[in-house]
């Protein structure tokens, strides 16, 4: 057994007095892709907020590479290689593509290095390097958000609703890049509401409902369960 890169054991968390996560167990093996699926409000983004240190769990254990990191601040987890692309894309609309990428050079790497990597990953960004990020298409903005994340050379990349509001063909393009990153050995946790494309690149998948993981398994098995989950049917049967 390898040590999971990310592990949550019975994690509880919420906002103030409102509990959202009621004991979440999650395991992400190194070099694998885990898809976390579930309807709006299930607690998926809250799970990522805990994993990136933005929200402190009120119970349970958060482990990165086998080390308990409860209480660690976001910058400490970022230094440990945890990188989150938040819901709604993390780009600066009034800066150009190149400027958005240049901002990610604080960690000692040169702009040239970071930019080469970004444009190799997404050639379309290279063609548009002088364009304001806010004028890019939704798909291109998501590419830029991913390129910015990859500039930090993460060990764990977390993507929150990559496909939101995008045409299916663009989503496929984005996920083919995700698959390439995974082939390169990156560990990836992907949150989505709707499943089809993400299940194609995932090694494992989990369903979250009402702040709990209700099912974990191979993507093919999870695909069958999803319809029930979305229709609000108890998959245990009636
Ligand atoms: N900043 C916040 N303050 C209070 N409640 C929140 C906040 N963010 C999310 N919630 C609540 O937490 C629950 C889970 O939200 P979230 O983790 O965003 O779900 P998902 O990402 O699965 O759609 C929802 O009921 C939501 O209203
Ligand atoms: Mg969310």
PDB file of C-alpha atoms and ligand atoms in Angstrom:
ATOM      1  CA  UNK A   1       0.000   0.000   0.000  1.00  0.00           C
ATOM      2  CA  UNK A   2       1.263   3.447  -0.909  1.00  0.00           C
ATOM      3  CA  UNK A   3       0.693   6.428   1.360  1.00  0.00           C
ATOM      4  CA  UNK A   4      -2.192   8.504  -0.013  1.00  0.00           C
ATOM      5  CA  UNK A   5      -1.195  11.955  -1.216  1.00  0.00           C
ATOM      6  CA  UNK A   6      -4.394  13.367   0.260  1.00  0.00           C
ATOM      7  CA  UNK A   7      -6.504  11.741   2.911  1.00  0.00           C
ATOM      8  CA  UNK A   8      -9.496  12.945   4.874  1.00  0.00           C
ATOM      9  CA  UNK A   9     -10.597  10.956   7.883  1.00  0.00           C
ATOM     10  CA  UNK A  10     -14.010  11.739   9.277  1.00  0.00           C
ATOM     11  CA  UNK A  11     -13.619  15.432   8.418  1.00  0.00           C
ATOM     12  CA  UNK A  12     -16.196  17.816   9.848  1.00  0.00           C
ATOM     13  CA  UNK A  13     -16.317  21.422   8.772  1.00  0.00           C
ATOM     14  CA  UNK A  14     -18.685  24.272   8.123  1.00  0.00           C
ATOM     15  CA  UNK A  15     -19.242  27.997   8.302  1.00  0.00           C
ATOM     16  CA  UNK A  16     -19.663  29.415  11.773  1.00  0.00           C
ATOM     17  CA  UNK A  17     -22.299  27.362  13.507  1.00  0.00           C
ATOM     18  CA  UNK A  18     -23.488  25.775  10.248  1.00  0.00           C
ATOM     19  CA  UNK A  19     -22.104  22.272   9.749  1.00  0.00           C
ATOM     20  CA  UNK A  20     -21.617  21.331   6.119  1.00  0.00           C
ATOM     21  CA  UNK A  21     -19.297  18.323   6.132  1.00  0.00           C
ATOM     22  CA  UNK A  22     -20.519  15.601   8.460  1.00  0.00           C
ATOM     23  CA  UNK A  23     -17.595  13.181   8.528  1.00  0.00           C
ATOM     24  CA  UNK A  24     -15.965  13.021   5.094  1.00  0.00           C
ATOM     25  CA  UNK A  25     -13.573  10.186   4.252  1.00  0.00           C
ATOM     26  CA  UNK A  26     -11.531  10.597   1.102  1.00  0.00           C
ATOM     27  CA  UNK A  27      -8.373   8.961  -0.240  1.00  0.00           C
ATOM     28  CA  UNK A  28      -6.351  10.130  -3.217  1.00  0.00           C
ATOM     29  CA  UNK A  29      -3.486   7.835  -4.195  1.00  0.00           C
ATOM     30  CA  UNK A  30      -0.375   9.535  -5.564  1.00  0.00           C
ATOM     31  CA  UNK A  31      -0.356   9.877  -9.336  1.00  0.00           C
ATOM     32  CA  UNK A  32      -4.067   9.224  -9.631  1.00  0.00           C
ATOM     33  CA  UNK A  33      -7.181  11.183 -10.546  1.00  0.00           C
ATOM     34  CA  UNK A  34     -10.127  11.221  -8.171  1.00  0.00           C
ATOM     35  CA  UNK A  35     -13.470  12.664  -9.304  1.00  0.00           C
ATOM     36  CA  UNK A  36     -15.721  14.026  -6.566  1.00  0.00           C
ATOM     37  CA  UNK A  37     -19.249  14.349  -7.874  1.00  0.00           C
ATOM     38  CA  UNK A  38     -22.495  15.559  -6.441  1.00  0.00           C
ATOM     39  CA  UNK A  39     -25.296  18.062  -6.767  1.00  0.00           C
ATOM     40  CA  UNK A  40     -25.144  21.748  -5.974  1.00  0.00           C
ATOM     41  CA  UNK A  41     -24.824  22.366  -2.240  1.00  0.00           C
ATOM     42  CA  UNK A  42     -23.491  18.888  -1.406  1.00  0.00           C
ATOM     43  CA  UNK A  43     -20.292  20.274   0.128  1.00  0.00           C
ATOM     44  CA  UNK A  44     -17.799  19.675  -2.701  1.00  0.00           C
ATOM     45  CA  UNK A  45     -16.267  23.163  -2.679  1.00  0.00           C
ATOM     46  CA  UNK A  46     -16.188  23.105   1.115  1.00  0.00           C
ATOM     47  CA  UNK A  47     -14.198  19.854   0.883  1.00  0.00           C
ATOM     48  CA  UNK A  48     -11.663  21.576  -1.379  1.00  0.00           C
ATOM     49  CA  UNK A  49     -11.560  24.575   0.965  1.00  0.00           C
ATOM     50  CA  UNK A  50     -10.597  22.217   3.801  1.00  0.00           C
ATOM     51  CA  UNK A  51      -7.999  20.434   1.660  1.00  0.00           C
ATOM     52  CA  UNK A  52      -6.392  23.773   0.723  1.00  0.00           C
ATOM     53  CA  UNK A  53      -6.413  25.141   4.278  1.00  0.00           C
ATOM     54  CA  UNK A  54      -8.983  27.874   3.671  1.00  0.00           C
ATOM     55  CA  UNK A  55     -11.376  26.317   6.163  1.00  0.00           C
ATOM     56  CA  UNK A  56     -10.163  24.580   9.300  1.00  0.00           C
ATOM     57  CA  UNK A  57     -11.919  21.301  10.064  1.00  0.00           C
ATOM     58  CA  UNK A  58     -13.791  21.157  13.350  1.00  0.00           C
ATOM     59  CA  UNK A  59     -13.189  17.413  13.554  1.00  0.00           C
ATOM     60  CA  UNK A  60     -11.347  14.572  11.898  1.00  0.00           C
ATOM     61  CA  UNK A  61      -7.945  14.485  10.284  1.00  0.00           C
ATOM     62  CA  UNK A  62      -6.536  16.053   7.125  1.00  0.00           C
ATOM     63  CA  UNK A  63      -3.389  14.337   5.886  1.00  0.00           C
ATOM     64  CA  UNK A  64      -1.047  15.323   3.066  1.00  0.00           C
ATOM     65  CA  UNK A  65       1.431  12.616   2.078  1.00  0.00           C
ATOM     66  CA  UNK A  66       0.716  10.847   5.354  1.00  0.00           C
ATOM     67  CA  UNK A  67       1.367  13.886   7.538  1.00  0.00           C
ATOM     68  CA  UNK A  68      -1.469  15.385   9.562  1.00  0.00           C
ATOM     69  CA  UNK A  69      -1.860  19.030   8.567  1.00  0.00           C
ATOM     70  CA  UNK A  70      -4.945  20.072  10.542  1.00  0.00           C
ATOM     71  CA  UNK A  71      -4.626  23.769  11.233  1.00  0.00           C
ATOM     72  CA  UNK A  72      -2.105  24.446   8.459  1.00  0.00           C
ATOM     73  CA  UNK A  73      -2.646  27.759   6.674  1.00  0.00           C
ATOM     74  CA  UNK A  74      -3.268  27.952   2.911  1.00  0.00           C
ATOM     75  CA  UNK A  75       0.263  29.222   2.193  1.00  0.00           C
ATOM     76  CA  UNK A  76       1.796  26.330   4.123  1.00  0.00           C
ATOM     77  CA  UNK A  77      -0.291  23.824   2.164  1.00  0.00           C
ATOM     78  CA  UNK A  78       0.598  25.628  -1.082  1.00  0.00           C
ATOM     79  CA  UNK A  79       4.278  25.171  -0.221  1.00  0.00           C
ATOM     80  CA  UNK A  80       3.503  21.502   0.376  1.00  0.00           C
ATOM     81  CA  UNK A  81       2.306  21.376  -3.242  1.00  0.00           C
ATOM     82  CA  UNK A  82      -1.452  21.741  -2.825  1.00  0.00           C
ATOM     83  CA  UNK A  83      -2.963  23.953  -5.526  1.00  0.00           C
ATOM     84  CA  UNK A  84      -6.642  24.829  -6.021  1.00  0.00           C
ATOM     85  CA  UNK A  85      -8.245  26.209  -9.170  1.00  0.00           C
ATOM     86  CA  UNK A  86     -11.382  27.658  -7.618  1.00  0.00           C
ATOM     87  CA  UNK A  87     -14.895  27.590  -8.956  1.00  0.00           C
ATOM     88  CA  UNK A  88     -15.408  30.410 -11.442  1.00  0.00           C
ATOM     89  CA  UNK A  89     -11.767  30.521 -12.634  1.00  0.00           C
ATOM     90  CA  UNK A  90      -8.902  32.269 -10.953  1.00  0.00           C
ATOM     91  CA  UNK A  91      -7.722  34.764 -13.564  1.00  0.00           C
ATOM     92  CA  UNK A  92      -7.296  38.541 -13.544  1.00  0.00           C
ATOM     93  CA  UNK A  93      -9.559  39.858 -16.324  1.00  0.00           C
ATOM     94  CA  UNK A  94      -7.830  43.226 -16.711  1.00  0.00           C
ATOM     95  CA  UNK A  95      -4.391  41.693 -17.177  1.00  0.00           C
ATOM     96  CA  UNK A  96      -3.143  40.049 -20.351  1.00  0.00           C
ATOM     97  CA  UNK A  97      -2.577  36.323 -20.624  1.00  0.00           C
ATOM     98  CA  UNK A  98       1.187  36.878 -20.316  1.00  0.00           C
ATOM     99  CA  UNK A  99       0.756  39.113 -17.255  1.00  0.00           C
ATOM    100  CA  UNK A 100      -1.495  36.538 -15.613  1.00  0.00           C
ATOM    101  CA  UNK A 101       1.239  33.956 -16.122  1.00  0.00           C
ATOM    102  CA  UNK A 102       4.039  36.315 -15.126  1.00  0.00           C
ATOM    103  CA  UNK A 103       2.390  36.735 -11.703  1.00  0.00           C
ATOM    104  CA  UNK A 104       3.115  33.085 -11.003  1.00  0.00           C
ATOM    105  CA  UNK A 105       6.905  33.543 -11.126  1.00  0.00           C
ATOM    106  CA  UNK A 106       7.309  34.572  -7.482  1.00  0.00           C
ATOM    107  CA  UNK A 107       8.591  31.175  -6.455  1.00  0.00           C
ATOM    108  CA  UNK A 108      12.005  31.669  -8.033  1.00  0.00           C
ATOM    109  CA  UNK A 109      11.295  30.328 -11.512  1.00  0.00           C
ATOM    110  CA  UNK A 110      11.801  32.670 -14.466  1.00  0.00           C
ATOM    111  CA  UNK A 111       8.977  34.028 -16.606  1.00  0.00           C
ATOM    112  CA  UNK A 112      10.433  32.243 -19.622  1.00  0.00           C
ATOM    113  CA  UNK A 113      10.273  28.876 -17.893  1.00  0.00           C
ATOM    114  CA  UNK A 114       6.742  29.361 -16.612  1.00  0.00           C
ATOM    115  CA  UNK A 115       5.474  30.779 -19.908  1.00  0.00           C
ATOM    116  CA  UNK A 116       7.071  28.014 -22.000  1.00  0.00           C
ATOM    117  CA  UNK A 117       5.352  25.431 -19.840  1.00  0.00           C
ATOM    118  CA  UNK A 118       1.982  27.221 -20.023  1.00  0.00           C
ATOM    119  CA  UNK A 119       2.081  27.663 -23.791  1.00  0.00           C
ATOM    120  CA  UNK A 120       3.237  24.100 -24.302  1.00  0.00           C
ATOM    121  CA  UNK A 121       0.308  22.875 -22.248  1.00  0.00           C
ATOM    122  CA  UNK A 122      -2.150  25.206 -23.975  1.00  0.00           C
ATOM    123  CA  UNK A 123      -0.779  26.464 -27.323  1.00  0.00           C
ATOM    124  CA  UNK A 124      -3.864  28.625 -27.709  1.00  0.00           C
ATOM    125  CA  UNK A 125      -2.725  30.726 -24.761  1.00  0.00           C
ATOM    126  CA  UNK A 126       0.568  31.371 -26.538  1.00  0.00           C
ATOM    127  CA  UNK A 127      -1.266  32.729 -29.553  1.00  0.00           C
ATOM    128  CA  UNK A 128      -3.233  35.031 -27.275  1.00  0.00           C
ATOM    129  CA  UNK A 129      -0.530  36.109 -24.871  1.00  0.00           C
ATOM    130  CA  UNK A 130      -1.189  39.828 -25.395  1.00  0.00           C
ATOM    131  CA  UNK A 131      -4.971  39.548 -25.073  1.00  0.00           C
ATOM    132  CA  UNK A 132      -6.733  40.690 -21.896  1.00  0.00           C
ATOM    133  CA  UNK A 133      -7.796  37.614 -19.945  1.00  0.00           C
ATOM    134  CA  UNK A 134     -11.308  39.023 -19.533  1.00  0.00           C
ATOM    135  CA  UNK A 135     -11.815  38.928 -23.296  1.00  0.00           C
ATOM    136  CA  UNK A 136     -10.888  35.249 -23.620  1.00  0.00           C
ATOM    137  CA  UNK A 137     -13.622  32.680 -24.100  1.00  0.00           C
ATOM    138  CA  UNK A 138     -14.737  30.788 -21.002  1.00  0.00           C
ATOM    139  CA  UNK A 139     -12.759  27.740 -22.064  1.00  0.00           C
ATOM    140  CA  UNK A 140      -9.610  29.778 -22.674  1.00  0.00           C
ATOM    141  CA  UNK A 141      -9.967  31.428 -19.270  1.00  0.00           C
ATOM    142  CA  UNK A 142     -10.165  27.997 -17.697  1.00  0.00           C
ATOM    143  CA  UNK A 143      -7.021  26.988 -19.618  1.00  0.00           C
ATOM    144  CA  UNK A 144      -5.302  30.084 -18.245  1.00  0.00           C
ATOM    145  CA  UNK A 145      -6.417  29.255 -14.710  1.00  0.00           C
ATOM    146  CA  UNK A 146      -4.978  25.750 -15.116  1.00  0.00           C
ATOM    147  CA  UNK A 147      -1.761  27.080 -16.647  1.00  0.00           C
ATOM    148  CA  UNK A 148      -1.356  29.447 -13.681  1.00  0.00           C
ATOM    149  CA  UNK A 149      -1.870  26.556 -11.290  1.00  0.00           C
ATOM    150  CA  UNK A 150       0.682  24.400 -13.121  1.00  0.00           C
ATOM    151  CA  UNK A 151       3.235  27.208 -12.875  1.00  0.00           C
ATOM    152  CA  UNK A 152       3.455  26.472  -9.144  1.00  0.00           C
ATOM    153  CA  UNK A 153       4.556  22.919  -9.990  1.00  0.00           C
ATOM    154  CA  UNK A 154       1.942  21.372  -7.693  1.00  0.00           C
ATOM    155  CA  UNK A 155       1.952  17.850  -6.298  1.00  0.00           C
ATOM    156  CA  UNK A 156      -1.822  17.949  -5.909  1.00  0.00           C
ATOM    157  CA  UNK A 157      -4.005  19.875  -8.341  1.00  0.00           C
ATOM    158  CA  UNK A 158      -7.611  20.456  -7.317  1.00  0.00           C
ATOM    159  CA  UNK A 159     -10.080  21.644  -9.942  1.00  0.00           C
ATOM    160  CA  UNK A 160     -13.488  22.954  -8.906  1.00  0.00           C
ATOM    161  CA  UNK A 161     -16.136  22.645 -11.628  1.00  0.00           C
ATOM    162  CA  UNK A 162     -13.801  23.028 -14.555  1.00  0.00           C
ATOM    163  CA  UNK A 163     -16.644  22.482 -16.998  1.00  0.00           C
ATOM    164  CA  UNK A 164     -19.098  25.006 -15.578  1.00  0.00           C
ATOM    165  CA  UNK A 165     -20.825  26.956 -18.345  1.00  0.00           C
ATOM    166  CA  UNK A 166     -18.652  25.540 -21.113  1.00  0.00           C
ATOM    167  CA  UNK A 167     -19.635  23.796 -24.344  1.00  0.00           C
ATOM    168  CA  UNK A 168     -19.117  20.013 -24.316  1.00  0.00           C
ATOM    169  CA  UNK A 169     -16.406  20.161 -26.981  1.00  0.00           C
ATOM    170  CA  UNK A 170     -14.396  22.645 -24.891  1.00  0.00           C
ATOM    171  CA  UNK A 171     -14.882  20.501 -21.796  1.00  0.00           C
ATOM    172  CA  UNK A 172     -13.471  17.516 -23.694  1.00  0.00           C
ATOM    173  CA  UNK A 173     -10.471  19.568 -24.751  1.00  0.00           C
ATOM    174  CA  UNK A 174      -9.827  20.657 -21.153  1.00  0.00           C
ATOM    175  CA  UNK A 175     -10.147  17.122 -19.878  1.00  0.00           C
ATOM    176  CA  UNK A 176      -7.764  15.790 -22.496  1.00  0.00           C
ATOM    177  CA  UNK A 177      -5.199  18.196 -20.992  1.00  0.00           C
ATOM    178  CA  UNK A 178      -6.098  16.974 -17.521  1.00  0.00           C
ATOM    179  CA  UNK A 179      -5.484  13.417 -18.736  1.00  0.00           C
ATOM    180  CA  UNK A 180      -2.043  14.433 -20.050  1.00  0.00           C
ATOM    181  CA  UNK A 181      -1.141  15.995 -16.707  1.00  0.00           C
ATOM    182  CA  UNK A 182      -2.245  12.812 -14.981  1.00  0.00           C
ATOM    183  CA  UNK A 183      -0.119  10.718 -17.353  1.00  0.00           C
ATOM    184  CA  UNK A 184       2.809  12.878 -16.268  1.00  0.00           C
ATOM    185  CA  UNK A 185       2.250  11.684 -12.698  1.00  0.00           C
ATOM    186  CA  UNK A 186       0.350  14.629 -11.221  1.00  0.00           C
ATOM    187  CA  UNK A 187      -2.255  13.786  -8.569  1.00  0.00           C
ATOM    188  CA  UNK A 188      -5.573  15.426  -9.309  1.00  0.00           C
ATOM    189  CA  UNK A 189      -8.818  15.901  -7.394  1.00  0.00           C
ATOM    190  CA  UNK A 190     -11.615  17.057  -9.656  1.00  0.00           C
ATOM    191  CA  UNK A 191     -14.970  18.303  -8.484  1.00  0.00           C
ATOM    192  CA  UNK A 192     -17.877  18.313 -10.921  1.00  0.00           C
ATOM    193  CA  UNK A 193     -21.642  18.214 -10.757  1.00  0.00           C
ATOM    194  CA  UNK A 194     -22.112  16.372 -14.021  1.00  0.00           C
ATOM    195  CA  UNK A 195     -20.007  13.417 -14.680  1.00  0.00           C
ATOM    196  CA  UNK A 196     -19.587  12.019 -18.141  1.00  0.00           C
ATOM    197  CA  UNK A 197     -16.335  13.629 -19.283  1.00  0.00           C
ATOM    198  CA  UNK A 198     -14.585  13.610 -15.932  1.00  0.00           C
ATOM    199  CA  UNK A 199     -15.275   9.917 -15.416  1.00  0.00           C
ATOM    200  CA  UNK A 200     -13.315   9.272 -18.601  1.00  0.00           C
ATOM    201  CA  UNK A 201     -10.100  10.570 -17.022  1.00  0.00           C
ATOM    202  CA  UNK A 202     -10.661   9.486 -13.407  1.00  0.00           C
ATOM    203  CA  UNK A 203      -9.111   6.429 -11.724  1.00  0.00           C
ATOM    204  CA  UNK A 204     -11.598   6.570  -8.851  1.00  0.00           C
ATOM    205  CA  UNK A 205     -14.809   8.463  -8.274  1.00  0.00           C
ATOM    206  CA  UNK A 206     -16.856   9.410  -5.242  1.00  0.00           C
ATOM    207  CA  UNK A 207     -20.374  10.736  -4.823  1.00  0.00           C
ATOM    208  CA  UNK A 208     -21.080  13.383  -2.216  1.00  0.00           C
ATOM    209  CA  UNK A 209     -24.565  14.106  -0.936  1.00  0.00           C
ATOM    210  CA  UNK A 210     -25.498  16.372   1.971  1.00  0.00           C
ATOM    211  CA  UNK A 211     -21.952  16.662   3.275  1.00  0.00           C
ATOM    212  CA  UNK A 212     -21.164  12.966   3.183  1.00  0.00           C
ATOM    213  CA  UNK A 213     -19.433  10.631   0.746  1.00  0.00           C
ATOM    214  CA  UNK A 214     -22.146   8.139  -0.064  1.00  0.00           C
ATOM    215  CA  UNK A 215     -20.231   5.998  -2.536  1.00  0.00           C
ATOM    216  CA  UNK A 216     -16.661   5.497  -3.774  1.00  0.00           C
ATOM    217  CA  UNK A 217     -15.599   3.190  -6.572  1.00  0.00           C
ATOM    218  CA  UNK A 218     -14.340   2.763 -10.103  1.00  0.00           C
ATOM    219  CA  UNK A 219     -15.749   5.398 -12.502  1.00  0.00           C
ATOM    220  CA  UNK A 220     -17.825   2.835 -14.401  1.00  0.00           C
ATOM    221  CA  UNK A 221     -19.708   1.825 -11.261  1.00  0.00           C
ATOM    222  CA  UNK A 222     -20.144   5.390 -10.092  1.00  0.00           C
ATOM    223  CA  UNK A 223     -21.609   6.367 -13.462  1.00  0.00           C
ATOM    224  CA  UNK A 224     -24.523   4.019 -12.832  1.00  0.00           C
ATOM    225  CA  UNK A 225     -25.172   5.489  -9.400  1.00  0.00           C
ATOM    226  CA  UNK A 226     -25.156   9.071 -10.526  1.00  0.00           C
ATOM    227  CA  UNK A 227     -28.584   9.194 -12.027  1.00  0.00           C
ATOM    228  CA  UNK A 228     -30.074   8.007  -8.778  1.00  0.00           C
ATOM    229  CA  UNK A 229     -28.048  10.558  -6.837  1.00  0.00           C
ATOM    230  CA  UNK A 230     -29.196  13.409  -9.037  1.00  0.00           C
ATOM    231  CA  UNK A 231     -32.794  12.357  -8.953  1.00  0.00           C
ATOM    232  CA  UNK A 232     -32.564  12.277  -5.177  1.00  0.00           C
ATOM    233  CA  UNK A 233     -33.315   8.577  -5.100  1.00  0.00           C
ATOM    234  CA  UNK A 234     -31.808   6.684  -2.206  1.00  0.00           C
ATOM    235  CA  UNK A 235     -29.480   4.273  -4.012  1.00  0.00           C
ATOM    236  CA  UNK A 236     -29.989   1.806  -1.187  1.00  0.00           C
ATOM    237  CA  UNK A 237     -33.406   1.147  -2.671  1.00  0.00           C
ATOM    238  CA  UNK A 238     -36.879   1.464  -1.217  1.00  0.00           C
TER     239      UNK A 238
HETATM  240  N1  LIG B   1     -19.361  31.049   2.866  1.00  0.00           N
HETATM  241  C1  LIG B   1     -20.398  30.297   3.266  1.00  0.00           C
HETATM  242  N2  LIG B   1     -21.128  30.624   4.369  1.00  0.00           N
HETATM  243  C2  LIG B   1     -22.159  29.865   4.794  1.00  0.00           C
HETATM  244  N3  LIG B   1     -22.578  28.753   4.153  1.00  0.00           N
HETATM  245  C3  LIG B   1     -21.909  28.385   3.044  1.00  0.00           C
HETATM  246  C4  LIG B   1     -20.791  29.135   2.545  1.00  0.00           C
HETATM  247  N4  LIG B   1     -20.335  28.515   1.422  1.00  0.00           N
HETATM  248  C5  LIG B   1     -21.132  27.443   1.252  1.00  0.00           C
HETATM  249  N5  LIG B   1     -22.072  27.359   2.211  1.00  0.00           N
HETATM  250  C6  LIG B   1     -23.103  26.321   2.340  1.00  0.00           C
HETATM  251  O1  LIG B   1     -22.465  25.084   2.480  1.00  0.00           O
HETATM  252  C7  LIG B   1     -23.185  24.076   1.769  1.00  0.00           C
HETATM  253  C8  LIG B   1     -22.235  23.389   0.814  1.00  0.00           C
HETATM  254  O2  LIG B   1     -21.753  24.326  -0.123  1.00  0.00           O
HETATM  255  P1  LIG B   1     -20.622  23.967  -1.173  1.00  0.00           P
HETATM  256  O3  LIG B   1     -19.493  23.304  -0.477  1.00  0.00           O
HETATM  257  O4  LIG B   1     -20.318  25.209  -1.925  1.00  0.00           O
HETATM  258  O5  LIG B   1     -21.362  22.899  -2.094  1.00  0.00           O
HETATM  259  P2  LIG B   1     -21.050  22.430  -3.587  1.00  0.00           P
HETATM  260  O6  LIG B   1     -19.678  22.928  -3.959  1.00  0.00           O
HETATM  261  O7  LIG B   1     -21.149  20.949  -3.539  1.00  0.00           O
HETATM  262  O8  LIG B   1     -22.104  23.034  -4.449  1.00  0.00           O
HETATM  263  C9  LIG B   1     -24.345  24.780   1.087  1.00  0.00           C
HETATM  264  O9  LIG B   1     -25.481  24.573   1.863  1.00  0.00           O
HETATM  265  C10 LIG B   1     -23.932  26.223   1.090  1.00  0.00           C
HETATM  266  O10 LIG B   1     -25.050  27.053   1.160  1.00  0.00           O
HETATM  267 MG1  LIG B   2     -19.077  24.131  -5.448  1.00  0.00          MG
END
